[in-house]
Short mmCIF file of C-alpha atoms and ligand atoms in Angstrom, two decimals:
data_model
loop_
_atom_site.label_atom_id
_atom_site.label_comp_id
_atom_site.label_asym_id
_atom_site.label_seq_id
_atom_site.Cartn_x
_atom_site.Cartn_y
_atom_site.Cartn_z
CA UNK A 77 0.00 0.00 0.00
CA UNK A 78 1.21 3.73 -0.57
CA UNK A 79 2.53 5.79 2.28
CA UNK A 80 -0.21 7.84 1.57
CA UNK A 81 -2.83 5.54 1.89
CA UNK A 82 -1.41 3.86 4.85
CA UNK A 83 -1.28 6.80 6.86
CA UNK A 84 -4.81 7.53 6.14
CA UNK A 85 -5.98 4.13 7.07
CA UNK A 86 -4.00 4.83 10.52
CA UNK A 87 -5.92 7.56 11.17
CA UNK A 88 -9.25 5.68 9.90
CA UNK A 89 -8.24 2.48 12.67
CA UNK A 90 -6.59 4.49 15.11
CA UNK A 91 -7.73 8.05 15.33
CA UNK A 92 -3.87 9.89 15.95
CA UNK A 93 -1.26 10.75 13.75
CA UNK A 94 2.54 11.55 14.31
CA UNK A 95 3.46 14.91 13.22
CA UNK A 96 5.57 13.38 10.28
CA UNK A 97 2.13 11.34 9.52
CA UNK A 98 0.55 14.31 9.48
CA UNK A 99 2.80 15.91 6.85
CA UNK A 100 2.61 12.76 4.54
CA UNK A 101 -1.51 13.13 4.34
CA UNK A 102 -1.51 16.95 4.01
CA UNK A 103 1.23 16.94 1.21
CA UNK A 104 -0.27 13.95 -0.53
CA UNK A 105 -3.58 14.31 -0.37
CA UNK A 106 -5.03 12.59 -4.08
CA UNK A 107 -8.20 12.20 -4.96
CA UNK A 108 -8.62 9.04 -3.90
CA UNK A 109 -6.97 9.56 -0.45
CA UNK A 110 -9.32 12.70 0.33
CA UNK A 111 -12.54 10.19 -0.94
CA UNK A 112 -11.78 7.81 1.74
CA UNK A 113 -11.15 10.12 4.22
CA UNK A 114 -14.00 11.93 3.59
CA UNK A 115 -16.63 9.31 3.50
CA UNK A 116 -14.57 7.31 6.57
CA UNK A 117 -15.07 11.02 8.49
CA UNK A 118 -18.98 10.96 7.63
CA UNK A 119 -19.69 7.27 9.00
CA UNK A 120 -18.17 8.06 12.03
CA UNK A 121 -20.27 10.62 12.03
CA UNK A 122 -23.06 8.91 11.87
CA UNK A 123 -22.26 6.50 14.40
CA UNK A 124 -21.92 8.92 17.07
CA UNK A 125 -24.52 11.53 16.01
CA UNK A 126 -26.51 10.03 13.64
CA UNK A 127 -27.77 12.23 10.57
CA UNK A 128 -29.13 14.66 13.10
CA UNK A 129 -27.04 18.25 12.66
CA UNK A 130 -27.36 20.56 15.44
CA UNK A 131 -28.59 24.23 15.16
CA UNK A 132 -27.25 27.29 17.23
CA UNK A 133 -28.87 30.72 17.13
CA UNK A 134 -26.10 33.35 16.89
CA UNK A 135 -26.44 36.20 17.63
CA UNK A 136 -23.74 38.77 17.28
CA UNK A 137 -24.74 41.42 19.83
CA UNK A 138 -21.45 43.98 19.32
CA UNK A 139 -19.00 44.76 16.44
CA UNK A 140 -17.10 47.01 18.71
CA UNK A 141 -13.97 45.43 19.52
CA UNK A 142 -10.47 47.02 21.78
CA UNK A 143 -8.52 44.46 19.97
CA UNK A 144 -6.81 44.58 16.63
CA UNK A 145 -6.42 41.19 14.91
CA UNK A 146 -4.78 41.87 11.35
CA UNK A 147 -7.54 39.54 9.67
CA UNK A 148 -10.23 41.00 11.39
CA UNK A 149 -13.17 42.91 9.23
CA UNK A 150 -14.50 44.76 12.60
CA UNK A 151 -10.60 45.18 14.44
CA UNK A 152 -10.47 48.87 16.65
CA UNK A 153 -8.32 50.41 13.57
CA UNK A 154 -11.09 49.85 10.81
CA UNK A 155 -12.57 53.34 10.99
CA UNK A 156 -14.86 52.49 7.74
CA UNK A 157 -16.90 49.91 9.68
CA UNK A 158 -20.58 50.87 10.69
CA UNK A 159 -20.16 50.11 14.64
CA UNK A 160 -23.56 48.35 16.40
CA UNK A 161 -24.23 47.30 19.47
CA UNK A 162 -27.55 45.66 20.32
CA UNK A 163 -29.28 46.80 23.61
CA UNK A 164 -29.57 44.34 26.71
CA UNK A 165 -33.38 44.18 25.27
CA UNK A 166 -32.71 43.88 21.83
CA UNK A 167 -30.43 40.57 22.81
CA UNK A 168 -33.14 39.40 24.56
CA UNK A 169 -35.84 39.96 21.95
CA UNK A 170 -33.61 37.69 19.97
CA UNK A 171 -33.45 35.11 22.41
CA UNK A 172 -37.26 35.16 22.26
CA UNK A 173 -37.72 34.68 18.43
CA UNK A 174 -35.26 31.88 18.57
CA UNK A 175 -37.08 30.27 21.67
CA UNK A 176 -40.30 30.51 19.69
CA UNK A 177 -39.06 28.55 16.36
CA UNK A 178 -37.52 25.73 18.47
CA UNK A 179 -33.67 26.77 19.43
CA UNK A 180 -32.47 25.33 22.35
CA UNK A 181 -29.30 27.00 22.10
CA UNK A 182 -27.96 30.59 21.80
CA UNK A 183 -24.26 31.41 20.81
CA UNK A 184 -23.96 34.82 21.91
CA UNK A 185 -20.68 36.50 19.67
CA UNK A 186 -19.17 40.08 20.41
CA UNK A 187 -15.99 41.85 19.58
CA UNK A 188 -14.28 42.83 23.10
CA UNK A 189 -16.50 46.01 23.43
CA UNK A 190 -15.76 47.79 27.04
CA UNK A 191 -19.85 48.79 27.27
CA UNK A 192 -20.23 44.84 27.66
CA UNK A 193 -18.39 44.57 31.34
CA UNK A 194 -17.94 41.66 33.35
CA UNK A 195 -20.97 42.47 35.25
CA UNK A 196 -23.00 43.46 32.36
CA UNK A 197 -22.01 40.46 30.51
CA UNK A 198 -23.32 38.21 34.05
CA UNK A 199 -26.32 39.87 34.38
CA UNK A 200 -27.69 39.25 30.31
CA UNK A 201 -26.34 35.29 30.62
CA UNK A 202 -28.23 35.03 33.77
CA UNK A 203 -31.60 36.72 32.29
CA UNK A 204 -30.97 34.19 29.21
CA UNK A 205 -30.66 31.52 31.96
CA UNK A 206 -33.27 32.46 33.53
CA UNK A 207 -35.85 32.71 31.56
CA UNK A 208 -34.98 29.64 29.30
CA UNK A 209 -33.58 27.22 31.68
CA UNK A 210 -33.57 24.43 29.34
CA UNK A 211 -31.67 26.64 26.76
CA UNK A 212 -27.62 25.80 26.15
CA UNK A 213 -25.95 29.52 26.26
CA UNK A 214 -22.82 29.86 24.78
CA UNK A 215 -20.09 32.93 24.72
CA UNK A 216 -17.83 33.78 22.70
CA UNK A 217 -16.78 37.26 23.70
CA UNK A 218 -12.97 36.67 23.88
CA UNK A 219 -9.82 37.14 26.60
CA UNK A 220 -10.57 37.80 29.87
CA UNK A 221 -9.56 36.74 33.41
CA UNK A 222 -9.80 33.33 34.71
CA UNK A 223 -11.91 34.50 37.24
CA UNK A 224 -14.39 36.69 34.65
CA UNK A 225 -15.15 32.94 32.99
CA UNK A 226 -15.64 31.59 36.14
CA UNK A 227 -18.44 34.19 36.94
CA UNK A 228 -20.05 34.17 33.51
CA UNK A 229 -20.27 30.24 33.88
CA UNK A 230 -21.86 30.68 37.47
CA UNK A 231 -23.95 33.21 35.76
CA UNK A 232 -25.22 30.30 33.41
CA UNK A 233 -22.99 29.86 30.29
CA UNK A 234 -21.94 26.56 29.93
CA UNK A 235 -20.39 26.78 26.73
CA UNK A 236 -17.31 29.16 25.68
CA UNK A 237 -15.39 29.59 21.95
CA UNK A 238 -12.21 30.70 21.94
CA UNK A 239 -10.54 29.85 18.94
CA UNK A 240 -6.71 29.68 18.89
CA UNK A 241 -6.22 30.70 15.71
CA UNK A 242 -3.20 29.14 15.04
CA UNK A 243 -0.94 27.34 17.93
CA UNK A 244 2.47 28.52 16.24
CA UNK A 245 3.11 31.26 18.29
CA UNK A 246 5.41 32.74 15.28
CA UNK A 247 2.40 32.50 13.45
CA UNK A 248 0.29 33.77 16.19
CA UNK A 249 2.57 36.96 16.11
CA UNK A 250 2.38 37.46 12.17
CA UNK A 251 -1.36 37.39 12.89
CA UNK A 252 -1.99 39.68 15.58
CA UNK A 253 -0.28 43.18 17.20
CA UNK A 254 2.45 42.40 19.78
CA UNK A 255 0.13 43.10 22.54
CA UNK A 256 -1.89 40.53 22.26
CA UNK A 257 0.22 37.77 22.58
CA UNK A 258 -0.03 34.13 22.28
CA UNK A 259 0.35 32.93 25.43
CA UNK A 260 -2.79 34.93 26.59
CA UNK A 261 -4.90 33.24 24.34
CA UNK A 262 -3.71 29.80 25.13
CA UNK A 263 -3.85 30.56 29.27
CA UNK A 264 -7.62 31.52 28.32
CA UNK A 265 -8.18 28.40 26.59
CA UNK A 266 -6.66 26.35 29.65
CA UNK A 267 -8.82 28.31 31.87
CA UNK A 268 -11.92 27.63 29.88
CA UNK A 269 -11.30 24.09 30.19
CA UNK A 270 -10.41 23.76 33.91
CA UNK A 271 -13.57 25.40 34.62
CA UNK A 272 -16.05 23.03 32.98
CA UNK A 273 -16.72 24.48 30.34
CA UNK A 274 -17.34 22.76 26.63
CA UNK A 275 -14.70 24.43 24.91
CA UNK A 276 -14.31 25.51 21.37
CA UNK A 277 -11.15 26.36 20.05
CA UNK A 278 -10.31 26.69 15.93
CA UNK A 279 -8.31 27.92 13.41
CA UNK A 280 -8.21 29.70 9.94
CA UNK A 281 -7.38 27.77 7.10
CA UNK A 282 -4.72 29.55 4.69
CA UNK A 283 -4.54 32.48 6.78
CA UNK A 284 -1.13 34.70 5.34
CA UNK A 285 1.89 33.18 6.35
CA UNK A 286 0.48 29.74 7.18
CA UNK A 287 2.58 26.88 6.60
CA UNK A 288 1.63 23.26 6.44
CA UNK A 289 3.87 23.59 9.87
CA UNK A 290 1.40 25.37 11.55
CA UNK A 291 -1.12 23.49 10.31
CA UNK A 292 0.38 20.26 11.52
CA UNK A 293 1.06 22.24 15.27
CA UNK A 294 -2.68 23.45 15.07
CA UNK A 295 -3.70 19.35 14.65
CA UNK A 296 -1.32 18.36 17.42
CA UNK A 297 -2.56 21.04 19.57
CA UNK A 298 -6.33 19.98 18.64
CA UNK A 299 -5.21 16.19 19.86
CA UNK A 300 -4.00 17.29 22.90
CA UNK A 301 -5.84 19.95 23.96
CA UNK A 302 -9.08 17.50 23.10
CA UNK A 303 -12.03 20.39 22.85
CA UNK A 304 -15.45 19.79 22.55
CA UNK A 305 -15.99 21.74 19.61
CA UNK A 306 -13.53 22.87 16.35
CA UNK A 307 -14.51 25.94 14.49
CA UNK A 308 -12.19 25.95 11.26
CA UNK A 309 -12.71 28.28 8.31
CA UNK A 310 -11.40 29.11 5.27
CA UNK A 311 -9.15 32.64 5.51
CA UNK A 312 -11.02 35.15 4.10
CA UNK A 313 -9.82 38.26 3.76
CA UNK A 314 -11.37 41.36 4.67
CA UNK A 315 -11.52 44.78 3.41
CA UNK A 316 -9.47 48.17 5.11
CA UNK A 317 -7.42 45.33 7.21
CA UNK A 318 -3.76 44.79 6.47
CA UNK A 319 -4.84 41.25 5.01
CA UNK A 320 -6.87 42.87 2.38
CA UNK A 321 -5.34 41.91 -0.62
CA UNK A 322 -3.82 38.63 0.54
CA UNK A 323 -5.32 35.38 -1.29
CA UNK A 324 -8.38 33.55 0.73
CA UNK A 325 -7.95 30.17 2.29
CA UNK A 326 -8.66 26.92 0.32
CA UNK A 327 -12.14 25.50 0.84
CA UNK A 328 -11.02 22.42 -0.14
CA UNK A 329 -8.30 22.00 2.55
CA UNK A 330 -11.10 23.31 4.99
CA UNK A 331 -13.28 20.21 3.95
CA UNK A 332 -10.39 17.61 4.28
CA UNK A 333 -9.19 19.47 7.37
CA UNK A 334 -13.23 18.93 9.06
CA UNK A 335 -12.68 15.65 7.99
CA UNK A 336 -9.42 14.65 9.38
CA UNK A 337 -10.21 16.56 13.02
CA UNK A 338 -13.30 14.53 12.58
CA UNK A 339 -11.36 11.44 12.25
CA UNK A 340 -8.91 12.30 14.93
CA UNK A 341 -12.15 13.51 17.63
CA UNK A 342 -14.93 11.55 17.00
CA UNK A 343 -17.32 13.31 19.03
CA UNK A 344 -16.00 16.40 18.41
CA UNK A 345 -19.05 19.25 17.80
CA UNK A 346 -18.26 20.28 14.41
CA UNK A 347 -19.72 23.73 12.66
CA UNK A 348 -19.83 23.90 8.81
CA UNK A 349 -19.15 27.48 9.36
CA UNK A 350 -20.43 30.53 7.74
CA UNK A 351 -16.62 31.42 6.00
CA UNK A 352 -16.99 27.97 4.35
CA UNK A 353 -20.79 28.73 3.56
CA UNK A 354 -19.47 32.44 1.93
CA UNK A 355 -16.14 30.91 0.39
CA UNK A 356 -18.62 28.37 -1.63
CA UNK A 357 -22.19 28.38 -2.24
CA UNK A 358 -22.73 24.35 -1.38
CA UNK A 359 -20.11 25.22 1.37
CA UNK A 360 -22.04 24.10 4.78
CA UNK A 361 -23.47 20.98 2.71
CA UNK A 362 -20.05 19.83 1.84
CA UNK A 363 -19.12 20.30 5.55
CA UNK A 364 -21.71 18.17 6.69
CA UNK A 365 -20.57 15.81 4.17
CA UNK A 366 -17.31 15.78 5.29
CA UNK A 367 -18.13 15.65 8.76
CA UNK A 368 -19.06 18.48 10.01
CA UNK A 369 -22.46 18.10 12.45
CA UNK A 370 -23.60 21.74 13.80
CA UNK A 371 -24.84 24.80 11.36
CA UNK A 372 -25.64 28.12 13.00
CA UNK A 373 -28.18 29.79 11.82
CA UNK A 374 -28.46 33.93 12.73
CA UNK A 375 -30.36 35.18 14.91
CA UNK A 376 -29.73 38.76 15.23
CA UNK A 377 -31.73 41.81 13.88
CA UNK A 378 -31.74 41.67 9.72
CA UNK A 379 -30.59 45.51 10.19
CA UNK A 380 -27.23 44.83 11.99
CA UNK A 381 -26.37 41.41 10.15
CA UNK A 382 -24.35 43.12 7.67
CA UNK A 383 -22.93 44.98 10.05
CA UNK A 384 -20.70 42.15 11.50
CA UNK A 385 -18.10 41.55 8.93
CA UNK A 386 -15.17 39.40 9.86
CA UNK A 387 -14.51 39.35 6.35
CA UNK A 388 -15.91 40.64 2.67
CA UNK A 389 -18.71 38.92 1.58
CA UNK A 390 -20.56 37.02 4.53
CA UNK A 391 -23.73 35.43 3.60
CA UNK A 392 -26.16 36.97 5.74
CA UNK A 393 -29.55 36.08 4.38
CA UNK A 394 -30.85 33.24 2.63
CA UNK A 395 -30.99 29.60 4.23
CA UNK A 396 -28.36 30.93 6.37
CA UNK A 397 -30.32 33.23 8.27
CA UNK A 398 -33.01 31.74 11.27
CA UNK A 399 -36.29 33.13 9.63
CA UNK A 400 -35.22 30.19 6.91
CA UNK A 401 -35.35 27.17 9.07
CA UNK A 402 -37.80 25.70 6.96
CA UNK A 403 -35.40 26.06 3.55
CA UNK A 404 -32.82 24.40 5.72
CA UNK A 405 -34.66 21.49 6.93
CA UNK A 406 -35.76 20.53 3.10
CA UNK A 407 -32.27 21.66 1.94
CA UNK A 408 -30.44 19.01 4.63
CA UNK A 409 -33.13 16.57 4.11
CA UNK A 410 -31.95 16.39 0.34
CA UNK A 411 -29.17 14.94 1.80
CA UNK A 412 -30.46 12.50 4.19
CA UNK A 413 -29.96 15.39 7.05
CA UNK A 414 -32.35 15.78 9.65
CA UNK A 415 -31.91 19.10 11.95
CA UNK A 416 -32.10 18.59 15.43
CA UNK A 417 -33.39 21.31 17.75
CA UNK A 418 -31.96 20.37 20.55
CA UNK A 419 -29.43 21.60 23.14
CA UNK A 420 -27.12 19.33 21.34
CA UNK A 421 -24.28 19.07 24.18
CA UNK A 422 -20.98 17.36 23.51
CA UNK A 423 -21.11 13.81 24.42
CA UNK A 424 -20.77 13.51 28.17
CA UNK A 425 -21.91 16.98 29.15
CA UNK A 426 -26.11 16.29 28.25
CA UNK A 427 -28.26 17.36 30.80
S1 SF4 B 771 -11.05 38.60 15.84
FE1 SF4 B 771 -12.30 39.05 17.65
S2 SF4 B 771 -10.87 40.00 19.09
FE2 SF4 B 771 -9.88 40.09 17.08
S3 SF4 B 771 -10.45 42.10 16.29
FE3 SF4 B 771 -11.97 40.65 15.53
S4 SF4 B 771 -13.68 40.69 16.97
FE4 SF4 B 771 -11.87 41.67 17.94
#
């Protein structure tokens, strides 16, 4: 058998890879090698979740942000970007909607906007909490102290992305100013996880001065940190940033990537995610194919959705928007798909 194929069968049988395994799949990846990962990433798919695909409501309640990430569409130093920030009543008129057409689960997204303090932040999760006990809330509102996540997880958030971005720390640099360094976002991560919470971490795929190094580090990394959930995206670069003219990411590296963390983490919570959903039109269908298991639909105000740009381009309407679930479920059922409404927790945290 070819090295190639071997190595994928390894990770098939065995779910782990060497970093020099690693490196023999990524620069060797053939048709036929990316088929059988592919389809050997869906079946275990199926066999741990079943054709169900669980749906989030986001809602993306600030696009202020203190912090500068190069790739960032809504970093402080954009000064063309249309700043928004929802009111505490506004968030929780979206929490409504999404109650009423069935979500169980609300991913609550914000730049690192100073209005939004510690306290502010506990108060809203608890409301959420509150009022929709059997509701899953999730943050992902960036760095802060270990003892801030402790409070908003008291406060009722169980769930917490953070993603790494990349887990070079040279590459880390290249990708953000110097005051924001690395090992602040990986003490957050640790914190996240020592708490309780079910942790997401990611990375960008093809993000400038990525290397199939990093790539290899950000696989190891996944492996050992073990999280319960792996956001991963094509790069896509956004206007007025300093990445605005670099190349996007591959979207078909993203979809052997979802399928090779899905290989290595079986019961890992996978999103197709909205970059791979912008970078291709069938993009969130192909993740799911590949082994992806969790969309997440939009929940915030129509008005503002534009508003959040991370990059050029986002899809904002359409079947990825909430007032579509119905498009969804016959789109995913085309495929065999069923969407669950659930809380959809990561196996060994259901309630
Ligand atoms: S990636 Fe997050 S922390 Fe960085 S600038 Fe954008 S919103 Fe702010």
């Amino acid at each position: 058998m070819r090295e190639p194929m071997r190595v994928a069968e390894k990770l098939i049988g065995e779910h782990t890879l060497s970093g020099e395994e690693w490196r023999v799949l990524l620069e060797n990846s053939d048709r036929e090698m990316t088929e059988l990962i592919k389809n050997a990433a869906r079946e275990v798919t199926d066999s741990v979740f079943g054709r169900q695909v669980y749906i989030r409501g986001l809602i993306e309640f600030t696009n202020i942000c203190k912090k500068d990430c190069y790739y960032c569409g809504i970093r402080k130093s954009n000064s063309c970007v249309e700043r928004y920030r929802l009111t505490e009543e506004e968030i929780l008129s979206c929490c409504e909607e999404g109650y009423e057409a069935g979500f169980r689960t609300f991913v609550l997204q914000g730049g690192e906007d100073g209005y939004f303090t510690e306290e502010r932040l506990c108060v809203l999760v608890n409301e959420i909490h509150t009022k929709y006990p059997d509701c899953a809330i999730t943050l992902s509102v960036g760095e802060w102290e270990k003892e801030s996540y402790e409070r908003f997880y008291a406060a009722g958030a169980e769930r917490f992305l953070l993603r790494q971005e990349t887990a070079n720390a040279e590459h880390y640099g290249k990708l953000h100013p110097g005051n924001q360094p690395f090992a602040t976002r990986m003490e957050c991560l640790r914190y996240l996880k020592d708490i309780g919470y079910q942790t997401g971490c990611g990375f960008l795929v093809g993000s400038p001065y990525q290397t199939i190094d990093c790539i290899i580090e950000d696989l190891l990394f996944l492996e050992r940190f073990r999280p319960q959930m792996v956001g991963i995206g094509p790069f896509l670069p956004a206007k007025n940033t300093p990445f605005e003219s670099e190349a996007a990411g591959s979207s078909e590296l993203t979809l052997f990537l979802l399928s090779a963390i899905r290989l290595m983490l079986p019961e890992v919570l996978l999103p197709a995610t909205t970059a791979l959903g912008t970078a291709r039109s069938d993009g969130r269908l192909q993740g799911l194919l590949h082994g992806a298991n969790v969309i997440m639909p939009n929940l915030s105000p129509a008005r503002v959705r534009e508003k959040y740009s991370l990059y050029d381009n986002k899809v904002h309407s359409g079947n990825e928007a909430a007032e579509h679930l119905e498009a969804l479920r016959t789109e995913l059922a085309k495929a065999d798909f069923t969407v669950a409404m659930s809380r959809g927790d990561a196996p060994g945290f259901a309630k």
